[in-house]
């Protein structure tokens, strides 16, 4: 069974298949600095996981895209305060041109549902 959360014409904000949740890329508010955008993106991740019946302790993999890899330390200052240190996910971070020049960070996660064992 496939469940789509907040589906739109182009994409769904999250898709659940079996015990796995796939989130679309989450971004912050255009014009904010990378710290504020990271906080907003992670709050969106947390809200979508809750809507899917999960939480950040069940994140399996995170991909973080930065418009400027020079923002790595600033983004990590937010990530490190937010991530569940008892259950850190696998993570990759890279530099990429994002959908709009106003976006400085995009966070994509795959997580287990609350029903997943392990």
XYZ file of N, CA and C in Angstrom, residues 11-118:
324
model
N 3.995 16.940 -6.881
C 4.647 16.021 -5.946
C 3.837 15.929 -4.664
N 4.178 14.933 -3.874
C 3.651 14.798 -2.523
C 4.749 15.225 -1.564
N 4.364 15.792 -0.427
C 5.364 16.178 0.570
C 5.997 14.955 1.222
N 5.247 13.864 1.287
C 5.774 12.603 1.826
C 5.005 11.449 1.200
N 5.683 10.315 1.086
C 5.063 9.094 0.587
C 5.470 7.968 1.525
N 4.474 7.189 1.946
C 4.740 6.034 2.803
C 4.508 4.782 1.973
N 5.498 3.905 1.988
C 5.378 2.611 1.323
C 5.909 1.570 2.296
N 5.045 0.671 2.708
C 5.446 -0.306 3.719
C 5.805 0.415 5.009
N 6.977 0.140 5.531
C 7.442 0.763 6.774
C 8.423 1.908 6.515
N 8.409 2.446 5.289
C 9.361 3.492 4.929
C 8.645 4.765 4.503
N 9.160 5.890 4.972
C 8.618 7.215 4.644
C 9.673 7.964 3.839
N 9.259 8.485 2.697
C 10.136 9.262 1.833
C 9.631 10.702 1.839
N 10.451 11.633 2.273
C 10.058 13.039 2.296
C 10.617 13.776 1.094
N 9.818 14.693 0.573
C 10.306 15.614 -0.448
C 11.306 16.554 0.214
N 12.098 17.230 -0.586
C 13.057 18.182 -0.052
C 12.363 19.317 0.674
N 12.838 19.629 1.866
C 12.276 20.701 2.683
C 13.249 21.876 2.704
N 12.706 23.062 2.559
C 13.514 24.281 2.488
C 12.994 25.292 3.500
N 13.763 26.362 3.677
C 13.362 27.440 4.572
C 12.725 28.577 3.804
N 12.624 29.707 4.471
C 12.018 30.894 3.868
C 13.042 31.651 3.037
N 12.710 31.945 1.777
C 13.624 32.739 0.954
C 13.954 34.062 1.652
N 15.208 34.443 1.590
C 15.645 35.681 2.227
C 16.238 35.476 3.607
N 15.882 34.371 4.279
C 16.486 34.067 5.579
C 17.918 33.573 5.374
N 18.731 33.659 6.427
C 20.090 33.124 6.337
C 20.045 31.602 6.461
N 21.186 30.952 6.271
C 21.218 29.493 6.244
C 20.824 28.888 7.585
N 21.128 29.558 8.680
C 20.740 29.030 9.996
C 19.219 29.012 10.126
N 18.575 30.115 9.795
C 17.116 30.186 9.881
C 16.466 29.211 8.896
N 17.008 29.123 7.678
C 16.441 28.193 6.698
C 16.592 26.743 7.149
N 17.709 26.413 7.754
C 17.900 25.052 8.248
C 16.918 24.742 9.364
N 16.720 25.682 10.284
C 15.751 25.477 11.368
C 14.354 25.250 10.803
N 13.960 26.041 9.824
C 12.636 25.903 9.214
C 12.507 24.559 8.503
N 13.519 24.191 7.718
C 13.475 22.924 6.988
C 13.363 21.744 7.947
N 14.132 21.768 9.030
C 14.084 20.668 9.997
C 12.757 20.632 10.750
N 12.174 21.784 11.014
C 10.842 21.815 11.634
C 9.812 21.201 10.691
N 9.940 21.459 9.396
C 9.041 20.857 8.404
C 9.240 19.345 8.343
N 10.490 18.901 8.388
C 10.777 17.467 8.418
C 10.086 16.835 9.623
N 10.249 17.455 10.771
C 9.657 16.920 11.999
C 8.129 16.860 11.902
N 7.518 17.908 11.354
C 6.056 17.945 11.218
C 5.559 16.869 10.256
N 6.242 16.696 9.140
C 5.835 15.671 8.178
C 6.013 14.270 8.750
N 7.097 14.042 9.473
C 7.280 12.741 10.101
C 6.170 12.469 11.108
N 5.794 13.469 11.884
C 4.703 13.303 12.850
C 3.397 12.978 12.122
N 3.150 13.683 11.023
C 1.929 13.414 10.248
C 1.933 11.989 9.699
N 3.122 11.462 9.437
C 3.253 10.097 8.924
C 3.320 9.062 10.050
N 3.258 9.512 11.309
C 3.280 8.598 12.440
C 4.680 8.198 12.862
N 5.643 9.055 12.621
C 7.028 8.744 12.955
C 7.656 9.944 13.660
N 8.973 9.905 13.833
C 9.692 11.030 14.438
C 11.153 10.975 14.006
N 11.919 11.981 14.401
C 13.298 12.085 13.937
C 14.203 10.965 14.431
N 13.808 10.242 15.471
C 14.617 9.116 15.937
C 14.591 7.953 14.951
N 13.669 8.008 13.993
C 13.518 6.921 13.021
C 14.033 7.304 11.631
N 14.754 8.441 11.545
C 15.337 8.825 10.252
C 16.454 7.840 9.917
N 16.368 7.285 8.721
C 17.361 6.328 8.250
C 18.494 7.006 7.489
N 18.120 7.989 6.644
C 19.079 8.646 5.758
C 18.662 10.086 5.558
N 19.618 10.979 5.588
C 19.367 12.387 5.283
C 20.328 12.833 4.195
N 19.802 13.585 3.248
C 20.621 14.255 2.237
C 20.418 15.743 2.439
N 21.511 16.466 2.535
C 21.428 17.909 2.720
C 22.178 18.567 1.575
N 21.479 19.449 0.887
C 22.070 20.196 -0.213
C 22.228 21.646 0.207
N 23.418 22.157 0.036
C 23.717 23.556 0.342
C 24.014 24.296 -0.953
N 23.486 25.499 -1.093
C 23.813 26.319 -2.256
C 25.280 26.718 -2.229
N 25.836 26.823 -1.022
C 27.250 27.187 -0.844
C 27.825 26.306 0.255
N 28.750 25.426 -0.097
C 29.331 24.507 0.885
C 30.044 25.270 2.001
N 30.318 26.547 1.782
C 30.878 27.391 2.833
C 29.941 27.553 4.018
N 28.654 27.215 3.835
C 27.666 27.273 4.920
C 27.596 25.976 5.725
N 28.510 25.035 5.440
C 28.495 23.721 6.087
C 28.502 23.818 7.611
N 29.401 24.609 8.173
C 29.500 24.718 9.634
C 28.254 25.355 10.237
N 27.716 26.381 9.597
C 26.506 27.043 10.105
C 25.319 26.075 10.073
N 25.159 25.341 8.970
C 24.079 24.358 8.875
C 24.264 23.289 9.939
N 25.503 22.802 10.115
C 25.767 21.759 11.108
C 25.483 22.231 12.530
N 25.644 23.519 12.809
C 25.342 24.008 14.161
C 23.863 23.805 14.491
N 23.016 23.933 13.492
C 21.579 23.695 13.680
C 21.300 22.196 13.698
N 21.841 21.480 12.735
C 21.630 20.029 12.646
C 22.056 19.343 13.939
N 23.250 19.670 14.437
C 23.784 18.999 15.629
C 22.909 19.226 16.859
N 22.268 20.377 16.959
C 21.374 20.661 18.076
C 20.024 19.962 17.911
N 19.678 19.602 16.671
C 18.359 19.035 16.365
C 18.359 17.515 16.304
N 19.389 16.923 15.728
C 19.382 15.489 15.451
C 19.305 14.678 16.751
N 18.666 13.518 16.672
C 18.592 12.600 17.806
C 19.942 11.892 17.912
N 20.778 12.332 18.851
C 22.139 11.799 18.943
C 22.184 10.333 19.366
N 21.097 9.830 19.935
C 21.036 8.409 20.279
C 20.724 7.559 19.052
N 20.194 8.200 17.998
C 19.798 7.494 16.779
C 20.197 8.297 15.542
N 21.476 8.602 15.363
C 21.864 9.422 14.222
C 21.691 8.655 12.911
N 21.140 9.319 11.898
C 20.958 8.650 10.609
C 22.246 8.660 9.789
N 22.268 7.891 8.736
C 23.300 8.059 7.717
C 23.019 9.424 7.078
N 24.081 10.109 6.621
C 23.860 11.447 6.075
C 24.893 11.759 5.012
N 24.450 12.490 4.000
C 25.348 13.014 2.972
C 25.032 14.491 2.804
N 26.066 15.295 2.585
C 25.888 16.724 2.368
C 26.693 17.112 1.139
N 26.089 17.914 0.287
C 26.784 18.363 -0.908
C 26.370 19.765 -1.280
N 27.064 20.301 -2.256
C 26.757 21.632 -2.770
C 26.031 21.467 -4.098
N 24.971 22.259 -4.265
C 24.176 22.170 -5.489
C 23.443 23.476 -5.727
N 23.187 23.783 -6.965
C 22.305 24.897 -7.272
C 20.891 24.421 -6.961
N 20.192 25.126 -6.100
C 18.853 24.727 -5.679
C 17.813 25.344 -6.620
N 16.548 25.032 -6.394
C 15.476 25.433 -7.307
C 15.373 26.938 -7.497
N 15.766 27.691 -6.505
C 15.733 29.146 -6.574
C 16.964 29.678 -5.857
N 17.556 30.763 -6.339
C 18.761 31.293 -5.682
C 18.524 31.748 -4.241
N 17.269 31.967 -3.856
C 16.958 32.382 -2.483
C 17.037 31.226 -1.494
N 17.008 29.989 -2.001
C 17.114 28.832 -1.122
C 18.588 28.525 -0.889
N 18.955 28.390 0.379
C 20.343 28.138 0.748
C 20.582 26.701 1.182
N 19.508 26.003 1.578
C 19.634 24.627 2.073
C 18.355 23.868 1.744
N 18.514 22.590 1.443
C 17.378 21.692 1.232
C 17.691 20.388 1.941
N 16.714 19.871 2.684
C 16.895 18.663 3.483
C 15.916 17.604 2.989
N 16.437 16.431 2.669
C 15.643 15.309 2.179
C 15.901 14.140 3.125
N 14.836 13.500 3.613
C 15.049 12.362 4.510
C 14.209 11.170 4.103
N 14.710 10.019 4.487
C 13.994 8.740 4.412
C 13.951 8.240 5.846
N 12.775 7.821 6.289
C 12.619 7.371 7.674
C 11.763 6.116 7.747
N 11.860 5.446 8.875
C 10.997 4.305 9.161
C 9.714 4.813 9.800
N 8.642 4.079 9.614
C 7.394 4.444 10.271
C 7.480 4.083 11.746
N 6.507 4.546 12.501
C 6.440 4.199 13.921
C 6.226 2.723 14.136
N 5.669 2.027 13.110
C 5.408 0.592 13.221
C 6.636 -0.252 12.961
N 7.679 0.349 12.375
C 8.885 -0.414 12.035
C 9.579 -0.904 13.294
N 10.072 -2.096 13.236
C 10.794 -2.700 14.374
C 12.284 -2.467 14.206
N 12.988 -2.337 15.328
C 14.426 -2.325 15.223
C 15.056 -1.059 15.596
